[in-house]
Amino acid sequence: MTAPRRTVLVLGGTGEGYALAEALQDHPRWRCLSSLAGRTRSPRLPAGDSRSGGFGGPEGLAAFLRTEGIAAVIDATHPFARRMGWNAAAACTEQGLPLLRLDRPAWQAGPEDRWHEVTDWDQAVAVLRRLRTGRAFLALGRQEVAAFTPLTTCHFVIRAVDLPDPPPTFAAAEWILARGPFSQAEEEALLRHHGIEAVVCKNSGGPMDGKLAAARRLGIPVVMLQRPARPQTARAATVAEALTWLEAAG
Ligand SMILES: NC(=O)c1ccc[n+]([C@@H]2O[C@H](COP(=O)([O-])OP(=O)(O)OC[C@H]3O[C@@H](n4cnc5c(N)ncnc54)[C@H](OP(=O)(O)O)[C@@H]3O)[C@@H](O)[C@H]2O)c1
């Protein structure tokens, strides 16, 4: 007789979360239950079982883990999701469950990079002021660019997939509507064409990024938003590593 499959809760909504759910389909020992935050109106559904919406803080999550008979949790939320990882750590500690953090490694500055690492956008504005930046390239989420409107001495070139509605009011800004990825050559051409003196972006991590390579080549400073702090947990950088961890967990 085969043993019943145990359930792993995957806190997803990211590329890694979808890929893990896909990889766990038909797994002989683990059933995957994906959880989405429920912010998107018609989200793409992960492979296998899924549920949607907040749990009600760490206590709500602990109760969910208990009532659903969850045997392990994998936190595959976005690197800039601030709360869920901490909630998962607290709930798993309370329930005595193994927890893994799955995320792509952050980008690291090399010796030729001129990075200014910041922990919020106010610090990023302060760095641009200090550098007396006349023209900055913002490669951020469209909801985040409003933080830069107080800097009236800088001309912003802002790249986004869509315009925010309503668009924030800048003293001087132009929008480029485009969806990546962009090659180093394309990014170099853009930075040169617009006379960019500083690039502002988030440390999303993953494969080497075209704009970072272009900024390095042109000697342009990068104002880099660091990832928020995460609890100390086991970590995996790839879906394959997460599967190996699951094998050991049960
Ligand atoms: N922040 C970003 O830049 C970003 C970018 C792309 C995608 N996302 C995704 O969007 C979601 C929300 O982002 P956020 O920045 O608001 O995260 P967050 O600060 O970590 O989470 C805020 C609250 O949203 C609920 N939540 C988050 N992820 C959930 C999940 N996978 N399943 C069920 N509930 C979840 C939890 O509510 P309760 O306390 O009620 O349980 C959590 O306390 C995350 O899943 C994240 O991966 C975020």
XYZ file of C-alpha atoms and ligand atoms in Angstrom:
298
model
C 0.000 0.000 0.000
C 1.368 3.470 -0.872
C 1.506 6.114 1.879
C -0.862 9.103 1.418
C 0.787 12.206 -0.024
C 1.702 14.963 2.417
C 0.731 18.555 1.639
C 3.245 21.359 1.114
C 1.881 24.904 1.218
C 3.601 27.090 -1.388
C 3.215 30.817 -0.738
C 3.325 31.829 -4.364
C 2.194 34.348 -6.951
C 5.736 34.569 -8.368
C 7.435 32.846 -11.291
C 9.232 30.593 -8.807
C 5.918 29.681 -7.124
C 4.295 28.717 -10.449
C 7.358 26.706 -11.521
C 7.436 24.832 -8.206
C 3.716 23.969 -8.405
C 4.315 22.697 -11.938
C 7.281 20.597 -10.830
C 5.264 19.068 -7.963
C 2.421 17.873 -10.190
C 2.188 14.084 -9.958
C 4.861 13.998 -7.230
C 4.597 10.586 -5.536
C 4.969 11.901 -1.961
C 3.950 15.576 -1.953
C 0.729 17.315 -2.880
C 1.180 21.032 -3.623
C -1.303 23.604 -2.330
C -0.432 27.044 -3.713
C -1.539 30.218 -1.986
C -2.030 33.517 -3.833
C -2.458 36.866 -2.100
C -5.595 37.543 -4.155
C -4.672 41.059 -5.306
C -5.018 40.371 -9.037
C -8.526 40.200 -10.502
C -8.019 37.195 -12.816
C -4.747 35.630 -11.721
C -3.106 32.831 -13.636
C -3.908 29.684 -11.653
C -0.990 27.506 -10.531
C -0.832 23.805 -11.429
C -2.497 21.602 -8.827
C -4.586 22.914 -5.931
C -4.680 26.570 -4.941
C -6.400 28.998 -2.597
C -6.465 32.783 -2.518
C -6.467 35.657 0.001
C -4.707 36.556 3.258
C -4.768 34.155 6.217
C -5.254 36.824 8.902
C -1.693 37.310 10.156
C 0.614 34.684 11.710
C -2.160 33.366 13.987
C -4.517 32.874 11.045
C -1.780 31.121 9.088
C -0.932 28.839 12.059
C -4.617 27.865 12.307
C -4.723 27.197 8.555
C -1.615 24.986 8.741
C -3.219 22.988 11.534
C -6.684 22.540 10.049
C -5.375 21.727 6.555
C -2.819 19.238 7.901
C 0.078 20.996 6.158
C 3.413 19.150 6.565
C 5.843 21.763 5.140
C 5.797 25.347 3.884
C 7.756 26.962 1.059
C 7.809 30.751 0.986
C 8.150 31.669 -2.687
C 6.729 35.203 -2.346
C 8.360 38.113 -4.160
C 11.737 39.350 -2.806
C 10.069 42.717 -2.017
C 7.049 41.227 -0.216
C 7.774 42.408 3.328
C 5.412 40.569 5.661
C 4.521 37.097 4.465
C 7.949 35.556 5.148
C 7.846 36.705 8.788
C 4.285 35.419 9.212
C 5.325 32.062 7.759
C 8.347 31.823 10.087
C 6.217 32.573 13.170
C 3.438 30.156 12.183
C 5.847 27.328 11.245
C 7.759 27.735 14.514
C 4.476 27.546 16.412
C 3.361 24.440 14.516
C 6.834 22.826 14.443
C 6.844 22.672 10.630
C 9.818 22.901 8.249
C 9.986 26.148 6.251
C 12.024 26.907 3.143
C 12.598 30.268 1.480
C 12.799 29.991 -2.332
C 14.092 33.031 -4.161
C 16.477 34.041 -6.886
C 19.774 35.352 -5.516
C 20.094 39.129 -5.246
C 22.408 40.949 -7.671
C 25.825 41.748 -6.219
C 27.907 44.808 -7.086
C 31.241 44.080 -8.751
C 34.420 46.184 -8.440
C 33.499 48.299 -11.488
C 29.964 49.062 -10.308
C 29.085 52.387 -8.690
C 26.124 51.356 -6.552
C 24.461 53.357 -3.802
C 22.369 50.871 -1.827
C 19.270 52.269 -0.111
C 16.528 50.759 2.024
C 13.671 53.032 0.907
C 12.814 55.545 -1.799
C 13.348 58.577 0.459
C 16.973 57.512 0.778
C 17.119 57.121 -2.993
C 15.881 60.712 -3.421
C 18.535 61.872 -0.922
C 21.270 60.096 -2.928
C 20.117 61.726 -6.187
C 20.189 65.131 -4.456
C 23.667 64.482 -3.068
C 24.943 63.417 -6.489
C 23.301 66.544 -7.999
C 21.746 64.272 -10.609
C 20.274 66.261 -13.497
C 18.814 63.303 -15.416
C 17.799 60.001 -13.799
C 16.356 56.802 -15.235
C 13.667 55.199 -13.033
C 13.143 51.476 -13.701
C 10.602 50.773 -10.935
C 7.018 49.744 -10.469
C 4.646 52.482 -11.671
C 3.182 52.753 -8.145
C 6.618 53.580 -6.724
C 7.744 56.497 -8.885
C 5.590 59.050 -7.021
C 8.239 59.059 -4.254
C 10.506 61.007 -6.644
C 8.166 63.943 -7.390
C 9.661 66.169 -4.620
C 12.970 66.197 -6.508
C 12.219 69.109 -8.809
C 15.809 69.705 -9.975
C 16.001 66.389 -11.816
C 14.578 65.361 -15.201
C 13.225 61.804 -14.925
C 13.048 59.242 -17.686
C 10.586 56.641 -16.401
C 10.073 53.224 -17.911
C 6.896 51.327 -17.073
C 4.609 48.759 -18.670
C 1.567 51.064 -18.248
C 1.041 54.648 -17.178
C -0.144 55.026 -13.586
C -3.676 56.372 -13.344
C -3.561 59.226 -12.456
C 0.101 59.825 -13.349
C 2.057 61.599 -10.583
C 3.084 65.180 -11.284
C 6.804 65.673 -11.861
C 8.568 68.976 -12.522
C 10.167 67.271 -15.556
C 9.584 63.709 -16.692
C 9.066 61.602 -19.782
C 7.612 58.092 -19.877
C 8.762 55.141 -21.907
C 6.107 52.435 -22.077
C 7.818 49.107 -22.684
C 8.045 45.595 -21.296
C 11.429 43.872 -20.770
C 13.688 42.066 -20.842
C 16.093 44.524 -22.467
C 19.578 43.673 -23.708
C 22.713 45.468 -22.566
C 23.012 47.053 -26.033
C 19.423 48.392 -25.874
C 19.985 49.752 -22.369
C 23.271 51.403 -23.322
C 21.558 53.082 -26.259
C 18.745 54.318 -23.989
C 21.102 55.649 -21.287
C 23.222 57.458 -23.882
C 20.264 58.817 -25.850
C 18.693 60.364 -22.726
C 21.975 61.558 -21.207
C 21.245 59.570 -18.023
C 23.442 60.352 -15.002
C 21.961 57.808 -12.539
C 19.851 54.644 -12.753
C 17.343 53.874 -9.975
C 16.066 50.315 -9.567
C 15.229 47.462 -7.159
C 17.418 44.467 -6.454
C 15.074 41.969 -8.110
C 17.940 39.534 -8.715
C 18.139 36.677 -11.167
C 20.148 36.604 -14.397
C 22.501 39.564 -14.990
C 20.445 42.566 -15.967
C 20.934 44.622 -19.132
C 20.600 48.041 -17.477
C 23.097 47.167 -14.732
C 25.620 45.914 -17.274
C 25.046 49.077 -19.339
C 25.451 51.368 -16.302
C 28.701 49.581 -15.399
C 30.032 49.951 -18.918
C 29.171 53.672 -19.029
C 30.365 54.324 -15.433
C 26.910 55.551 -14.370
C 25.926 55.325 -10.674
C 23.082 52.973 -9.741
C 20.779 53.715 -6.813
C 19.735 50.211 -5.770
C 16.852 49.443 -3.416
C 17.924 46.560 -1.183
C 15.576 43.709 -0.432
C 13.745 43.858 2.886
C 15.101 41.734 5.752
C 13.915 38.118 5.876
C 13.824 35.659 8.764
C 16.619 33.081 9.046
C 15.309 29.942 7.342
C 16.568 27.220 5.043
C 17.009 28.700 1.553
C 16.869 27.490 -2.031
C 17.807 29.485 -5.126
C 16.131 27.183 -7.657
C 13.109 24.907 -7.945
C 15.491 21.921 -8.191
C 17.030 22.851 -4.826
C 13.549 23.219 -3.323
C 12.627 19.714 -4.537
C 15.792 18.305 -2.943
C 14.874 20.025 0.341
C 11.367 18.516 0.163
C 12.807 15.032 -0.367
C 14.740 15.448 2.879
C 11.731 16.961 4.689
C 9.583 13.892 4.202
N 5.932 43.593 -3.145
C 6.232 43.409 -4.419
O 7.074 44.131 -5.010
C 5.580 42.274 -5.195
C 5.871 42.142 -6.564
C 5.279 41.086 -7.276
C 4.448 40.181 -6.636
N 4.190 40.342 -5.313
C 3.310 39.323 -4.676
O 2.103 39.942 -4.258
C 1.712 39.429 -2.974
C 1.444 40.570 -2.017
O 2.620 41.374 -1.928
P 2.912 42.259 -0.647
O 4.093 43.103 -0.976
O 1.660 42.904 -0.127
O 3.353 41.091 0.391
P 3.506 41.092 1.975
O 3.775 42.453 2.518
O 4.509 40.040 2.297
O 2.080 40.552 2.446
C 1.054 41.363 2.959
C -0.099 40.471 3.324
O -0.691 39.910 2.159
C -1.074 38.555 2.398
N -0.293 37.684 1.510
C 0.875 37.958 0.881
N 1.260 36.944 0.110
C 0.320 35.992 0.241
C 0.143 34.705 -0.324
N 1.035 34.197 -1.211
N -0.957 33.991 0.049
C -1.861 34.509 0.925
N -1.750 35.724 1.473
C -0.680 36.460 1.136
C -0.802 38.285 3.858
O -1.986 38.629 4.541
P -2.407 37.968 5.953
O -1.522 38.590 6.966
O -3.847 38.310 6.096
O -2.172 36.472 5.828
C 0.310 39.271 4.165
O 0.415 39.603 5.540
C 2.812 38.478 -2.502
O 2.361 37.138 -2.634
C 3.982 38.747 -3.432
O 4.713 37.596 -3.750
C 4.713 41.373 -4.583
